[in-house]
Amino acid sequence: MKIIAIANQKGGVGKTTTSINLSAGLAARGKKTLLLDLDPQANATSGLGAEASSENCMYHPLLGQARIQDKIIPSRLENLSIVPGDMDLAGVEIELAQMDDYLTRLRTILESLRESHNFDFVILDTPPSLGVLMTSALAAADEIIIPLQCEWFGLEGLAKIIHVIERIKEAQVNPNVQLEGILMTMYDARTNLSKSVVEEVSKYFPEQLYRTFIPRSIRIGEAPSYGRTIFEHDPQGAGSLSYAGFADEFINRRAGRP
Ligand code: ATP
Ligand code: MG
């Protein structure tokens, strides 16, 4: 089981869209996948056509009042389960911050899933902040994927999150966490800006940059309003092909790794 955090403290860069469609893509390829919605906005939950739930979200497990195993529900899609988000998670930020072990609680909870061997991948969708939920996700993850919008300010945000990952490693909170990849989102091949942002990223992170770019696409933007993945919403479209390509690249990169 590998725990993958989809993270970027910058808002609106495609974290949730990537969480939903990577999870669906992995599930379609036969990988048992759990999508864990750690964002009080619960966009990953509604985008997948599931219901936000104060009862079933991570609120009680994070406070030690319930087991995550009892919060996992099947999604419409084969091989894909979800722990829904809920706005109650905003309260957990405050309550957790008062606990000494707040950073490692999520990690400990997910370790209990590892032992049950039910999942190949756990995908963490994180909120846009450097708060407790987001840092808990970084502390719990084996690997981090950073979706990066093809905009200039995106590069500044990238430097910041990489700094946070380094600090989490150095503080021995999660020394083995890997920056698995950087996924360019909302790419527009017609603009020089998109191209120069990609050039800049590939200069500093040649290994991490995924070769697949996610284009800016109206279909990708509207799919969540129908509660559908892009594969359901527009199976033949460019958005669908790009997220399928990304799921393949994600899996192929791991070939030969434990
Ligand atoms: P937040 O930080 O608020 O959680 P996020 O990083 O999770 O945001 P998304 O919610 O995935 O970002 O995307 C932000 C908005 O852009 C959403 O309305 C989404 O539907 C839209 N969007 C995401 N990816 C694309 C794309 N490739 N093309 C067009 N629109 C997109
Ligand atoms: Mg989001």
Short mmCIF file of C-alpha atoms and ligand atoms in Angstrom, two decimals:
data_model
loop_
_atom_site.label_atom_id
_atom_site.label_comp_id
_atom_site.label_asym_id
_atom_site.label_seq_id
_atom_site.Cartn_x
_atom_site.Cartn_y
_atom_site.Cartn_z
CA MET A 1 0.00 0.00 0.00
CA LYS A 2 1.33 3.41 -0.98
CA ILE A 3 0.03 6.65 0.46
CA ILE A 4 0.09 9.50 -2.04
CA ALA A 5 -0.65 13.08 -0.97
CA ILE A 6 -1.83 15.44 -3.68
CA ALA A 7 -0.62 18.70 -2.24
CA ASN A 8 -0.04 22.36 -2.96
CA GLN A 9 -0.84 25.08 -0.48
CA LYS A 10 -1.92 27.29 -3.36
CA GLY A 11 -5.65 27.18 -4.02
CA GLY A 12 -7.36 26.19 -7.24
CA VAL A 13 -4.40 24.49 -8.92
CA GLY A 14 -6.09 21.16 -9.69
CA LYS A 15 -5.43 19.12 -6.52
CA THR A 16 -8.96 17.84 -6.22
CA THR A 17 -9.44 17.27 -9.94
CA THR A 18 -6.21 15.27 -9.95
CA SER A 19 -7.17 13.34 -6.79
CA ILE A 20 -10.49 12.30 -8.30
CA ASN A 21 -9.21 11.37 -11.73
CA LEU A 22 -5.98 9.71 -10.62
CA SER A 23 -8.00 7.62 -8.15
CA ALA A 24 -10.53 6.69 -10.84
CA GLY A 25 -7.74 5.97 -13.34
CA LEU A 26 -5.93 3.68 -10.90
CA ALA A 27 -9.18 1.91 -9.98
CA ALA A 28 -9.94 1.36 -13.68
CA ARG A 29 -6.51 -0.24 -14.02
CA GLY A 30 -7.40 -2.77 -11.32
CA LYS A 31 -5.66 -1.04 -8.41
CA LYS A 32 -7.60 -1.10 -5.16
CA THR A 33 -7.76 2.57 -4.31
CA LEU A 34 -9.00 4.67 -1.41
CA LEU A 35 -9.63 8.38 -1.91
CA LEU A 36 -9.40 10.17 1.41
CA ASP A 37 -10.91 13.65 1.38
CA LEU A 38 -9.08 15.77 3.94
CA ASP A 39 -10.51 19.09 2.78
CA PRO A 40 -13.39 20.76 4.69
CA GLN A 41 -14.59 21.99 1.27
CA ALA A 42 -15.27 18.29 0.46
CA ASN A 43 -14.85 18.93 -3.27
CA ALA A 44 -13.36 15.50 -3.96
CA THR A 45 -16.41 13.94 -2.33
CA SER A 46 -19.02 15.87 -4.28
CA GLY A 47 -16.93 15.73 -7.46
CA LEU A 48 -17.12 11.97 -7.27
CA GLY A 49 -20.88 12.12 -6.76
CA ALA A 50 -20.70 11.15 -3.07
CA GLU A 51 -22.18 12.97 -0.09
CA ALA A 52 -20.22 15.02 2.41
CA SER A 53 -20.73 13.43 5.82
CA SER A 54 -19.91 14.73 9.28
CA GLU A 55 -20.48 11.18 10.55
CA ASN A 56 -18.19 9.46 8.04
CA CYS A 57 -15.42 12.00 7.55
CA MET A 58 -11.99 11.83 9.21
CA TYR A 59 -13.12 14.03 12.11
CA HIS A 60 -13.71 11.25 14.64
CA PRO A 61 -10.79 9.02 13.57
CA LEU A 62 -8.37 11.95 13.83
CA LEU A 63 -9.56 12.70 17.36
CA GLY A 64 -9.24 9.03 18.30
CA GLN A 65 -13.00 8.58 18.63
CA ALA A 66 -13.53 6.10 15.78
CA ARG A 67 -11.68 3.76 13.45
CA ILE A 68 -10.97 4.74 9.86
CA GLN A 69 -12.01 1.23 8.84
CA ASP A 70 -15.58 2.10 9.82
CA LYS A 71 -15.63 5.27 7.70
CA ILE A 72 -14.62 3.77 4.36
CA ILE A 73 -17.50 3.55 1.91
CA PRO A 74 -17.58 2.11 -1.60
CA SER A 75 -17.91 4.56 -4.50
CA ARG A 76 -19.90 3.98 -7.68
CA LEU A 77 -16.72 2.79 -9.34
CA GLU A 78 -15.25 -0.65 -9.04
CA ASN A 79 -12.05 -0.80 -6.93
CA LEU A 80 -12.59 2.73 -5.61
CA SER A 81 -13.58 3.52 -2.03
CA ILE A 82 -13.79 6.88 -0.33
CA VAL A 83 -13.67 8.47 3.08
CA PRO A 84 -15.77 11.56 2.46
CA GLY A 85 -14.91 15.07 3.53
CA ASP A 86 -17.08 17.45 5.50
CA MET A 87 -16.91 21.00 6.78
CA ASP A 88 -16.55 19.56 10.30
CA LEU A 89 -12.94 18.94 9.31
CA ALA A 90 -12.35 22.67 9.74
CA GLY A 91 -12.93 22.15 13.47
CA VAL A 92 -10.46 19.29 13.64
CA GLU A 93 -7.71 21.70 12.57
CA ILE A 94 -8.20 23.60 15.81
CA GLU A 95 -8.69 20.59 18.07
CA LEU A 96 -5.71 18.71 16.68
CA ALA A 97 -3.45 21.72 17.01
CA GLN A 98 -3.78 21.40 20.78
CA MET A 99 -2.48 17.84 20.83
CA ASP A 100 1.21 17.05 21.14
CA ASP A 101 1.19 14.36 18.49
CA TYR A 102 -1.02 16.25 16.02
CA LEU A 103 1.40 15.88 13.13
CA THR A 104 1.62 12.10 13.28
CA ARG A 105 -1.96 11.12 14.13
CA LEU A 106 -3.02 10.65 10.52
CA ARG A 107 0.12 8.68 9.85
CA THR A 108 -0.61 6.33 12.75
CA ILE A 109 -4.20 5.87 11.58
CA LEU A 110 -3.09 5.01 8.05
CA GLU A 111 -0.53 2.53 9.38
CA SER A 112 -3.46 0.49 10.67
CA LEU A 113 -4.76 0.31 7.08
CA ARG A 114 -1.41 -0.85 5.81
CA GLU A 115 -1.66 -3.92 7.99
CA SER A 116 -5.01 -4.92 6.52
CA HIS A 117 -3.61 -4.91 2.95
CA ASN A 118 -6.93 -3.85 1.46
CA PHE A 119 -5.59 -1.10 -0.75
CA ASP A 120 -2.86 -0.66 -3.32
CA PHE A 121 -3.10 3.14 -3.13
CA VAL A 122 -4.47 5.69 -0.69
CA ILE A 123 -4.84 9.11 -2.34
CA LEU A 124 -5.04 12.10 0.01
CA ASP A 125 -6.77 15.22 -1.27
CA THR A 126 -5.56 18.14 0.84
CA PRO A 127 -6.83 21.65 1.54
CA PRO A 128 -5.13 24.78 0.21
CA SER A 129 -3.26 25.95 3.29
CA LEU A 130 -0.27 24.98 5.33
CA GLY A 131 -2.55 24.07 8.23
CA VAL A 132 -2.69 20.97 10.37
CA LEU A 133 -4.62 18.80 7.88
CA MET A 134 -2.24 19.54 5.04
CA THR A 135 0.91 19.05 7.11
CA SER A 136 -0.55 15.86 8.59
CA ALA A 137 -0.98 14.60 5.04
CA LEU A 138 2.64 15.41 4.22
CA ALA A 139 3.71 13.66 7.42
CA ALA A 140 1.65 10.57 6.55
CA ALA A 141 2.51 10.25 2.86
CA ASP A 142 5.00 7.90 1.27
CA GLU A 143 4.98 10.08 -1.81
CA ILE A 144 3.82 13.56 -2.75
CA ILE A 145 2.47 14.73 -6.07
CA ILE A 146 2.33 18.47 -6.61
CA PRO A 147 -0.16 19.71 -9.19
CA LEU A 148 1.16 22.97 -10.59
CA GLN A 149 -0.87 25.42 -12.54
CA CYS A 150 0.96 26.83 -15.55
CA GLU A 151 1.21 30.32 -14.09
CA TRP A 152 4.07 32.39 -12.87
CA PHE A 153 2.94 32.54 -9.24
CA GLY A 154 2.74 28.76 -9.35
CA LEU A 155 6.54 28.63 -9.31
CA GLU A 156 6.73 30.66 -6.11
CA GLY A 157 4.24 28.29 -4.49
CA LEU A 158 6.34 25.34 -5.66
CA ALA A 159 9.42 26.64 -3.87
CA LYS A 160 7.39 27.02 -0.71
CA ILE A 161 5.90 23.53 -0.60
CA ILE A 162 9.25 21.96 -1.40
CA HIS A 163 10.69 23.84 1.55
CA VAL A 164 7.95 22.43 3.79
CA ILE A 165 8.63 18.88 2.55
CA GLU A 166 12.34 19.34 3.31
CA ARG A 167 11.51 20.51 6.82
CA ILE A 168 9.29 17.50 7.43
CA LYS A 169 12.14 15.26 6.33
CA GLU A 170 14.80 17.03 8.37
CA ALA A 171 12.68 17.06 11.51
CA GLN A 172 12.50 13.26 11.15
CA VAL A 173 8.71 13.48 11.14
CA ASN A 174 8.61 11.57 7.86
CA PRO A 175 12.22 11.11 6.77
CA ASN A 176 11.48 8.83 3.82
CA VAL A 177 8.83 10.89 2.08
CA GLN A 178 9.52 11.38 -1.63
CA LEU A 179 8.52 14.14 -3.99
CA GLU A 180 7.15 11.66 -6.50
CA GLY A 181 6.17 14.07 -9.20
CA ILE A 182 5.03 17.45 -10.43
CA LEU A 183 1.99 17.51 -12.68
CA MET A 184 1.40 20.53 -14.88
CA THR A 185 -2.28 21.43 -14.92
CA MET A 186 -4.40 23.85 -16.95
CA TYR A 187 -1.74 23.79 -19.63
CA ASP A 188 -2.39 25.93 -22.67
CA ALA A 189 -0.07 25.08 -25.54
CA ARG A 190 -0.92 28.38 -27.25
CA THR A 191 0.64 30.55 -24.58
CA ASN A 192 4.32 31.24 -24.08
CA LEU A 193 3.65 31.46 -20.37
CA SER A 194 2.64 27.80 -20.15
CA LYS A 195 5.75 26.83 -22.08
CA SER A 196 8.12 28.92 -20.00
CA VAL A 197 6.68 27.66 -16.71
CA VAL A 198 7.19 24.08 -17.92
CA GLU A 199 10.75 24.92 -19.01
CA GLU A 200 11.53 26.36 -15.62
CA VAL A 201 10.18 23.32 -13.77
CA SER A 202 12.00 20.88 -16.03
CA LYS A 203 15.26 22.73 -15.42
CA TYR A 204 15.10 22.20 -11.65
CA PHE A 205 13.03 18.99 -11.45
CA PRO A 206 13.74 17.01 -14.61
CA GLU A 207 13.09 13.67 -12.92
CA GLN A 208 9.92 14.69 -11.16
CA LEU A 209 8.12 16.50 -13.96
CA TYR A 210 5.51 14.24 -15.53
CA ARG A 211 5.67 14.14 -19.32
CA THR A 212 1.88 14.23 -19.39
CA PHE A 213 0.41 17.74 -19.13
CA ILE A 214 -3.22 18.29 -18.22
CA PRO A 215 -4.73 20.81 -20.65
CA ARG A 216 -7.09 23.56 -19.66
CA SER A 217 -10.43 22.08 -20.65
CA ILE A 218 -14.03 23.14 -20.18
CA ARG A 219 -15.01 19.47 -19.82
CA ILE A 220 -12.59 18.93 -16.95
CA GLY A 221 -13.98 22.04 -15.26
CA GLU A 222 -17.61 21.01 -15.56
CA ALA A 223 -17.35 17.27 -14.73
CA PRO A 224 -17.54 17.79 -10.93
CA SER A 225 -20.84 19.64 -11.24
CA TYR A 226 -22.27 16.36 -12.54
CA GLY A 227 -20.49 14.37 -9.84
CA ARG A 228 -18.56 12.51 -12.51
CA THR A 229 -14.96 11.70 -13.23
CA ILE A 230 -13.63 13.01 -16.53
CA PHE A 231 -13.62 9.41 -17.83
CA GLU A 232 -17.38 9.24 -17.31
CA HIS A 233 -18.13 12.80 -18.37
CA ASP A 234 -16.21 12.98 -21.64
CA PRO A 235 -14.55 9.62 -22.28
CA GLN A 236 -13.09 10.50 -25.69
CA GLY A 237 -12.06 14.08 -24.92
CA ALA A 238 -8.63 15.59 -24.46
CA GLY A 239 -9.10 15.88 -20.69
CA SER A 240 -9.94 12.22 -20.38
CA LEU A 241 -6.99 11.18 -22.54
CA SER A 242 -4.63 13.35 -20.52
CA TYR A 243 -5.72 11.96 -17.14
CA ALA A 244 -5.58 8.41 -18.56
CA GLY A 245 -2.06 9.20 -19.80
CA PHE A 246 -1.16 10.49 -16.37
CA ALA A 247 -2.47 7.36 -14.63
CA ASP A 248 -0.40 5.24 -17.02
CA GLU A 249 2.70 7.35 -16.49
CA PHE A 250 2.20 7.19 -12.73
CA ILE A 251 2.06 3.39 -12.85
CA ASN A 252 4.87 2.97 -15.39
CA ARG A 253 7.25 5.12 -13.36
CA ARG A 254 6.86 2.71 -10.48
CA ALA A 255 7.66 -0.39 -12.52
CA GLY A 256 10.42 -2.30 -10.81
CA ARG A 257 10.04 -0.42 -7.53
CA PRO A 258 8.83 -2.19 -4.39
P1 ATP B 1 -8.59 24.07 -3.75
O1 ATP B 1 -7.24 24.62 -3.45
O2 ATP B 1 -9.70 25.06 -3.57
O3 ATP B 1 -8.86 22.76 -3.08
P2 ATP B 1 -7.79 22.57 -6.04
O4 ATP B 1 -6.33 22.79 -6.06
O5 ATP B 1 -8.29 21.31 -5.46
O6 ATP B 1 -8.54 23.79 -5.34
P3 ATP B 1 -9.52 22.06 -8.26
O7 ATP B 1 -10.72 22.19 -7.40
O8 ATP B 1 -9.17 20.71 -8.75
O9 ATP B 1 -8.27 22.73 -7.55
O10 ATP B 1 -9.62 23.02 -9.51
C1 ATP B 1 -9.95 24.40 -9.36
C2 ATP B 1 -11.02 24.77 -10.38
O11 ATP B 1 -10.51 24.64 -11.68
C3 ATP B 1 -12.24 23.87 -10.30
O12 ATP B 1 -13.38 24.61 -10.63
C4 ATP B 1 -11.97 22.82 -11.36
O13 ATP B 1 -13.15 22.26 -11.88
C5 ATP B 1 -11.22 23.63 -12.40
N1 ATP B 1 -10.21 22.85 -13.14
C6 ATP B 1 -9.33 21.97 -12.62
N2 ATP B 1 -8.53 21.47 -13.57
C7 ATP B 1 -8.93 22.05 -14.75
C8 ATP B 1 -8.50 21.95 -16.10
N3 ATP B 1 -7.49 21.14 -16.47
N4 ATP B 1 -9.14 22.70 -17.02
C9 ATP B 1 -10.15 23.52 -16.66
N5 ATP B 1 -10.61 23.66 -15.42
C10 ATP B 1 -10.01 22.93 -14.45
MG MG B 2 -9.37 20.98 -3.71
#
